[in-house]
Amino acid sequence: MNQGEAGDDIELRHGDLAVRVSRRGAAVTAATYRDIPFLVAAGGPEGMMANFAMVPFGNRVAGNAMSFAGQDYAFQANASDPLYLHGDGWLSLWQLEDASAEHARFSFSRSSDKVSPYAYLTRQEIRLAGDALVLRLSVENRGETALPFGLGQHPFFPRTPKTRLTIAADRYWNERPDHLPEMPGPVPDYFDFRSEKLLPQRWINNAFEGWNGRAAIAWPELGLQAALEADGALDRFMLYMPVSRSDFFCLEPMSHLPNGHHLPDFGGLTPLAPGEGLAGTVTILMSALPVQPKEG
């Protein structure tokens, strides 16, 4: 384990994997396999995060307000977006609880305030196991009343012209003008990745349900492939691809839908009584892409 000059970044290494982690957001800021990046620093307040934790839920809340158990609650914008975005963890300084050459565990706690009514303790463990990067996130309600909680990871994967994705879902949500889910329906052909497919050259910012927690990404130009596995509470995902940049895309395992506070069954958000918790793990297993035999 190496501390950066500012005492902020921690370097983890195991075999062909090297990962840099920041106390800011318990975020991965760089990740390479055989010296080739498989996560891209493109997110966070300054665009320096390659993966961050979403807690106590991910994405946005319509109107910066919600009702739960007969009580009304309000949020305030916490970033440049007009809506409270991605929770608090990604914007905060976490405590380093434990670290070695191959793992680091961080914790962050907050009390309710005018920005958010949530009080909680969360932990993010980042571990290298063989050729896999393992991200385990948990949260415990430390408030005085029950509230609906959620979790998610927000990785930024490289996007190349030949990047291919394999991931299956039963249901897709189209997008409202305010970037929140509008209506569910069958997955359209251009977003149907049940069989390996090139990423489409178009804006994507959609939620998907009916996921078995498995995905595969292939980068022929890099000679790499990744097998992603999500378990625990993480049974949904978001796909995000901006049109302003073509060097990354996001596949975000989540426990719930964006704006779940305003959807039936809270969109998968889990009501937690004080002291109750929720957890989920994402594993990204890296390997070399098999060389395809030349034709002729």
CSV table of C-alpha atoms in Angstrom, one decimal:
chain,number,residue,atom,x,y,z
A,1,MET,CA,0.0,0.0,0.0
A,2,ASN,CA,1.4,3.4,-1.0
A,3,GLN,CA,0.1,6.7,0.1
A,4,GLY,CA,0.1,9.6,-2.4
A,5,GLU,CA,2.0,12.8,-1.6
A,6,ALA,CA,-1.3,14.4,-0.4
A,7,GLY,CA,-2.0,11.4,1.8
A,8,ASP,CA,-5.2,11.0,-0.2
A,9,ASP,CA,-4.7,8.2,-2.8
A,10,ILE,CA,-4.0,4.6,-1.8
A,11,GLU,CA,-2.5,2.2,-4.3
A,12,LEU,CA,-3.5,-1.5,-4.3
A,13,ARG,CA,-1.7,-4.1,-6.3
A,14,HIS,CA,-2.0,-7.8,-6.9
A,15,GLY,CA,-0.5,-9.6,-9.9
A,16,ASP,CA,-1.7,-7.9,-13.1
A,17,LEU,CA,-4.1,-5.6,-11.3
A,18,ALA,CA,-3.3,-2.1,-10.0
A,19,VAL,CA,-6.0,0.1,-8.5
A,20,ARG,CA,-5.8,3.6,-7.0
A,21,VAL,CA,-8.4,4.7,-4.4
A,22,SER,CA,-9.2,8.0,-2.9
A,23,ARG,CA,-10.6,8.8,0.5
A,24,ARG,CA,-12.7,11.3,-1.3
A,25,GLY,CA,-15.9,9.3,-2.0
A,26,ALA,CA,-14.0,6.0,-1.3
A,27,ALA,CA,-13.7,6.3,-5.1
A,28,VAL,CA,-11.5,4.3,-7.5
A,29,THR,CA,-9.5,6.9,-9.4
A,30,ALA,CA,-7.6,4.5,-11.6
A,31,ALA,CA,-7.7,0.8,-12.4
A,32,THR,CA,-5.4,-1.1,-14.8
A,33,TYR,CA,-5.0,-4.8,-15.8
A,34,ARG,CA,-1.6,-5.5,-17.4
A,35,ASP,CA,-1.0,-1.8,-17.4
A,36,ILE,CA,-4.1,-1.1,-19.5
A,37,PRO,CA,-6.9,1.0,-18.0
A,38,PHE,CA,-10.2,-0.8,-17.6
A,39,LEU,CA,-11.9,2.0,-15.7
A,40,VAL,CA,-11.8,5.7,-16.8
A,41,ALA,CA,-11.6,8.7,-14.6
A,42,ALA,CA,-14.5,10.7,-15.9
A,43,GLY,CA,-17.0,11.2,-13.0
A,44,GLY,CA,-17.4,12.9,-9.7
A,45,PRO,CA,-17.3,16.6,-8.9
A,46,GLU,CA,-14.0,17.2,-10.7
A,47,GLY,CA,-14.1,14.3,-13.2
A,48,MET,CA,-11.4,12.4,-11.4
A,49,MET,CA,-13.4,9.3,-10.3
A,50,ALA,CA,-13.4,6.0,-12.2
A,51,ASN,CA,-16.0,4.5,-9.8
A,52,PHE,CA,-17.9,5.8,-6.8
A,53,ALA,CA,-20.4,4.4,-4.4
A,54,MET,CA,-24.0,5.6,-4.5
A,55,VAL,CA,-25.5,5.7,-1.0
A,56,PRO,CA,-28.0,6.0,0.7
A,57,PHE,CA,-29.5,5.6,-2.8
A,58,GLY,CA,-28.5,6.5,-6.4
A,59,ASN,CA,-29.6,9.0,-9.0
A,60,ARG,CA,-32.3,11.6,-8.3
A,61,VAL,CA,-35.5,12.4,-6.4
A,62,ALA,CA,-38.1,14.3,-8.3
A,63,GLY,CA,-38.9,17.7,-6.9
A,64,ASN,CA,-36.3,17.1,-4.2
A,65,ALA,CA,-39.1,15.8,-2.0
A,66,MET,CA,-40.6,12.4,-0.9
A,67,SER,CA,-43.2,11.1,1.4
A,68,PHE,CA,-42.8,7.9,3.5
A,69,ALA,CA,-44.9,6.4,6.3
A,70,GLY,CA,-47.1,9.5,6.3
A,71,GLN,CA,-44.2,11.9,6.7
A,72,ASP,CA,-43.0,14.5,4.1
A,73,TYR,CA,-39.2,15.0,3.6
A,74,ALA,CA,-37.2,17.4,1.6
A,75,PHE,CA,-33.8,17.4,-0.1
A,76,GLN,CA,-31.5,20.2,-1.3
A,77,ALA,CA,-29.3,20.1,-4.4
A,78,ASN,CA,-25.9,18.8,-3.5
A,79,ALA,CA,-24.0,19.2,-6.8
A,80,SER,CA,-24.4,21.2,-10.0
A,81,ASP,CA,-27.6,19.2,-10.8
A,82,PRO,CA,-30.8,21.0,-9.6
A,83,LEU,CA,-31.9,17.7,-8.0
A,84,TYR,CA,-30.2,16.0,-5.1
A,85,LEU,CA,-27.9,13.5,-6.8
A,86,HIS,CA,-26.3,10.1,-6.0
A,87,GLY,CA,-26.5,10.5,-2.3
A,88,ASP,CA,-23.7,11.9,-0.1
A,89,GLY,CA,-20.9,9.4,-0.2
A,90,TRP,CA,-19.4,10.4,-3.5
A,91,LEU,CA,-19.0,14.0,-2.3
A,92,SER,CA,-17.6,13.3,1.2
A,93,LEU,CA,-14.3,12.4,2.8
A,94,TRP,CA,-14.4,8.8,4.1
A,95,GLN,CA,-12.4,7.3,7.0
A,96,LEU,CA,-9.8,4.7,6.2
A,97,GLU,CA,-10.5,1.8,8.6
A,98,ASP,CA,-8.2,-0.8,7.4
A,99,ALA,CA,-5.8,-1.4,4.5
A,100,SER,CA,-3.2,-3.7,3.1
A,101,ALA,CA,-1.4,-4.2,-0.2
A,102,GLU,CA,-4.5,-5.7,-1.7
A,103,HIS,CA,-7.5,-4.2,0.1
A,104,ALA,CA,-8.8,-1.0,1.7
A,105,ARG,CA,-12.0,-0.5,3.8
A,106,PHE,CA,-13.5,2.9,4.3
A,107,SER,CA,-16.4,4.1,6.4
A,108,PHE,CA,-18.6,7.3,6.3
A,109,SER,CA,-21.3,8.4,8.6
A,110,ARG,CA,-23.7,11.4,8.5
A,111,SER,CA,-26.5,12.8,10.5
A,112,SER,CA,-29.7,14.2,8.9
A,113,ASP,CA,-29.6,17.8,7.9
A,114,LYS,CA,-31.3,20.3,5.5
A,115,VAL,CA,-29.6,18.6,2.5
A,116,SER,CA,-31.0,15.1,3.3
A,117,PRO,CA,-33.1,13.5,6.0
A,118,TYR,CA,-31.0,10.4,5.9
A,119,ALA,CA,-28.7,9.4,8.8
A,120,TYR,CA,-26.6,6.4,8.3
A,121,LEU,CA,-23.2,4.5,8.5
A,122,THR,CA,-21.8,3.1,5.3
A,123,ARG,CA,-18.8,1.1,4.4
A,124,GLN,CA,-17.0,0.5,1.1
A,125,GLU,CA,-14.4,-2.3,0.8
A,126,ILE,CA,-12.2,-2.4,-2.3
A,127,ARG,CA,-10.3,-5.7,-2.7
A,128,LEU,CA,-8.1,-7.3,-5.3
A,129,ALA,CA,-8.7,-11.1,-5.5
A,130,GLY,CA,-6.8,-12.9,-8.3
A,131,ASP,CA,-7.6,-10.9,-11.4
A,132,ALA,CA,-10.8,-9.4,-9.9
A,133,LEU,CA,-11.6,-6.0,-8.5
A,134,VAL,CA,-14.2,-6.6,-5.7
A,135,LEU,CA,-16.4,-3.7,-4.5
A,136,ARG,CA,-18.5,-4.3,-1.4
A,137,LEU,CA,-20.9,-1.6,-0.2
A,138,SER,CA,-23.1,-1.6,2.9
A,139,VAL,CA,-25.3,0.8,4.7
A,140,GLU,CA,-27.0,0.9,8.1
A,141,ASN,CA,-29.8,3.2,9.1
A,142,ARG,CA,-28.6,5.3,12.0
A,143,GLY,CA,-31.6,7.6,12.1
A,144,GLU,CA,-34.6,7.6,14.5
A,145,THR,CA,-37.2,6.4,12.0
A,146,ALA,CA,-37.5,4.0,9.1
A,147,LEU,CA,-36.6,5.3,5.6
A,148,PRO,CA,-36.3,3.7,2.1
A,149,PHE,CA,-32.6,3.0,1.4
A,150,GLY,CA,-30.7,1.9,-1.7
A,151,LEU,CA,-27.2,1.2,-3.0
A,152,GLY,CA,-25.2,1.3,-6.2
A,153,GLN,CA,-21.8,1.4,-7.8
A,154,HIS,CA,-21.1,3.9,-10.6
A,155,PRO,CA,-18.1,2.6,-12.7
A,156,PHE,CA,-16.9,4.3,-15.8
A,157,PHE,CA,-15.7,1.8,-18.4
A,158,PRO,CA,-13.6,2.6,-21.5
A,159,ARG,CA,-15.6,3.0,-24.6
A,160,THR,CA,-13.9,2.2,-27.9
A,161,PRO,CA,-15.4,1.9,-31.4
A,162,LYS,CA,-15.4,-1.9,-31.1
A,163,THR,CA,-16.6,-2.2,-27.5
A,164,ARG,CA,-19.1,-5.0,-27.2
A,165,LEU,CA,-21.6,-5.6,-24.3
A,166,THR,CA,-23.5,-8.6,-23.2
A,167,ILE,CA,-26.2,-8.1,-20.5
A,168,ALA,CA,-29.8,-9.4,-20.3
A,169,ALA,CA,-32.8,-7.6,-18.9
A,170,ASP,CA,-36.6,-8.2,-18.9
A,171,ARG,CA,-37.8,-4.6,-18.6
A,172,TYR,CA,-36.6,-1.2,-19.7
A,173,TRP,CA,-37.6,2.3,-18.6
A,174,ASN,CA,-37.7,5.2,-21.0
A,175,GLU,CA,-36.5,8.6,-19.9
A,176,ARG,CA,-38.3,11.8,-19.1
A,177,PRO,CA,-37.0,15.2,-20.1
A,178,ASP,CA,-35.7,15.6,-16.6
A,179,HIS,CA,-33.6,12.4,-16.9
A,180,LEU,CA,-35.9,10.3,-14.6
A,181,PRO,CA,-37.6,7.1,-15.6
A,182,GLU,CA,-41.0,7.6,-17.2
A,183,MET,CA,-42.7,4.3,-18.2
A,184,PRO,CA,-41.6,0.6,-18.2
A,185,GLY,CA,-41.8,-1.6,-21.3
A,186,PRO,CA,-40.1,-4.3,-23.2
A,187,VAL,CA,-36.4,-3.7,-24.0
A,188,PRO,CA,-36.1,-2.1,-27.5
A,189,ASP,CA,-33.9,-3.8,-30.0
A,190,TYR,CA,-31.2,-1.2,-29.9
A,191,PHE,CA,-30.8,-1.7,-26.1
A,192,ASP,CA,-31.1,-5.5,-26.2
A,193,PHE,CA,-27.7,-6.9,-25.3
A,194,ARG,CA,-28.8,-10.5,-24.5
A,195,SER,CA,-26.4,-11.5,-27.3
A,196,GLU,CA,-23.1,-9.7,-27.5
A,197,LYS,CA,-23.5,-6.4,-29.4
A,198,LEU,CA,-21.7,-3.2,-30.2
A,199,LEU,CA,-22.6,-0.2,-28.1
A,200,PRO,CA,-25.0,2.0,-30.1
A,201,GLN,CA,-23.9,5.5,-31.2
A,202,ARG,CA,-26.6,7.3,-29.3
A,203,TRP,CA,-27.5,8.9,-26.0
A,204,ILE,CA,-28.3,6.3,-23.3
A,205,ASN,CA,-29.5,7.0,-19.8
A,206,ASN,CA,-31.9,4.2,-18.9
A,207,ALA,CA,-32.8,1.9,-16.1
A,208,PHE,CA,-33.3,-1.9,-16.6
A,209,GLU,CA,-34.9,-4.6,-14.5
A,210,GLY,CA,-35.1,-8.3,-14.5
A,211,TRP,CA,-31.3,-8.7,-14.4
A,212,ASN,CA,-29.5,-11.8,-13.2
A,213,GLY,CA,-26.5,-9.8,-12.1
A,214,ARG,CA,-24.2,-10.8,-14.9
A,215,ALA,CA,-22.6,-8.9,-17.7
A,216,ALA,CA,-19.6,-9.1,-20.1
A,217,ILE,CA,-17.6,-6.4,-21.8
A,218,ALA,CA,-15.1,-7.0,-24.6
A,219,TRP,CA,-12.6,-4.4,-25.8
A,220,PRO,CA,-10.9,-5.9,-29.0
A,221,GLU,CA,-8.7,-2.8,-29.4
A,222,LEU,CA,-7.4,-3.3,-25.9
A,223,GLY,CA,-7.2,-7.1,-26.0
A,224,LEU,CA,-9.2,-7.2,-22.7
A,225,GLN,CA,-12.5,-8.5,-21.5
A,226,ALA,CA,-14.4,-8.1,-18.2
A,227,ALA,CA,-16.9,-10.4,-16.5
A,228,LEU,CA,-19.1,-8.3,-14.1
A,229,GLU,CA,-21.1,-9.9,-11.4
A,230,ALA,CA,-23.4,-8.2,-8.9
A,231,ASP,CA,-25.1,-9.8,-5.9
A,232,GLY,CA,-26.8,-9.0,-2.7
A,233,ALA,CA,-29.2,-6.1,-3.2
A,234,LEU,CA,-27.9,-5.1,-6.6
A,235,ASP,CA,-30.5,-6.6,-9.0
A,236,ARG,CA,-31.1,-3.7,-11.4
A,237,PHE,CA,-28.8,-1.6,-13.5
A,238,MET,CA,-28.4,1.7,-15.4
A,239,LEU,CA,-26.7,2.3,-18.7
A,240,TYR,CA,-25.4,5.7,-19.3
A,241,MET,CA,-23.6,7.0,-22.5
A,242,PRO,CA,-23.3,10.7,-23.1
A,243,VAL,CA,-23.0,12.2,-26.6
A,244,SER,CA,-20.6,14.8,-25.5
A,245,ARG,CA,-17.9,12.2,-24.8
A,246,SER,CA,-17.1,9.0,-26.6
A,247,ASP,CA,-14.4,7.6,-24.4
A,248,PHE,CA,-16.5,6.0,-21.6
A,249,PHE,CA,-19.8,4.4,-20.8
A,250,CYS,CA,-21.4,3.5,-17.4
A,251,LEU,CA,-22.9,0.2,-16.4
A,252,GLU,CA,-24.2,0.9,-12.9
A,253,PRO,CA,-25.4,-2.0,-10.7
A,254,MET,CA,-28.1,-0.7,-8.4
A,255,SER,CA,-30.6,-2.0,-5.9
A,256,HIS,CA,-33.4,0.2,-7.1
A,257,LEU,CA,-34.7,2.4,-9.9
A,258,PRO,CA,-33.9,6.2,-10.1
A,259,ASN,CA,-36.6,8.2,-8.4
A,260,GLY,CA,-37.8,5.1,-6.6
A,261,HIS,CA,-39.2,7.3,-3.9
A,262,HIS,CA,-42.0,8.2,-6.4
A,263,LEU,CA,-42.6,4.8,-8.0
A,264,PRO,CA,-44.7,1.8,-6.9
A,265,ASP,CA,-43.0,-0.4,-4.3
A,266,PHE,CA,-40.4,2.4,-4.0
A,267,GLY,CA,-38.8,1.2,-7.2
A,268,GLY,CA,-36.9,-1.4,-5.3
A,269,LEU,CA,-35.7,0.9,-2.4
A,270,THR,CA,-35.7,-1.1,0.9
A,271,PRO,CA,-37.3,0.4,4.0
A,272,LEU,CA,-34.8,0.0,6.8
A,273,ALA,CA,-35.8,0.5,10.4
A,274,PRO,CA,-33.2,2.0,12.7
A,275,GLY,CA,-30.2,-0.4,13.0
A,276,GLU,CA,-31.2,-2.4,9.9
A,277,GLY,CA,-28.8,-2.7,6.9
A,278,LEU,CA,-28.4,-3.4,3.3
A,279,ALA,CA,-25.4,-4.6,1.2
A,280,GLY,CA,-24.3,-5.5,-2.3
A,281,THR,CA,-21.1,-6.6,-4.0
A,282,VAL,CA,-19.8,-6.0,-7.5
A,283,THR,CA,-17.0,-8.1,-8.9
A,284,ILE,CA,-15.1,-7.2,-12.1
A,285,LEU,CA,-13.0,-10.1,-13.3
A,286,MET,CA,-10.5,-9.1,-15.9
A,287,SER,CA,-8.8,-11.3,-18.5
A,288,ALA,CA,-7.1,-11.2,-21.9
A,289,LEU,CA,-9.4,-11.4,-24.8
A,290,PRO,CA,-8.7,-14.6,-26.8
A,291,VAL,CA,-7.0,-13.9,-30.1
A,292,GLN,CA,-9.3,-14.6,-33.0
A,293,PRO,CA,-7.8,-16.7,-35.8
A,294,LYS,CA,-7.4,-14.8,-39.1
A,295,GLU,CA,-9.6,-15.9,-42.0
A,296,GLY,CA,-8.2,-17.2,-45.2
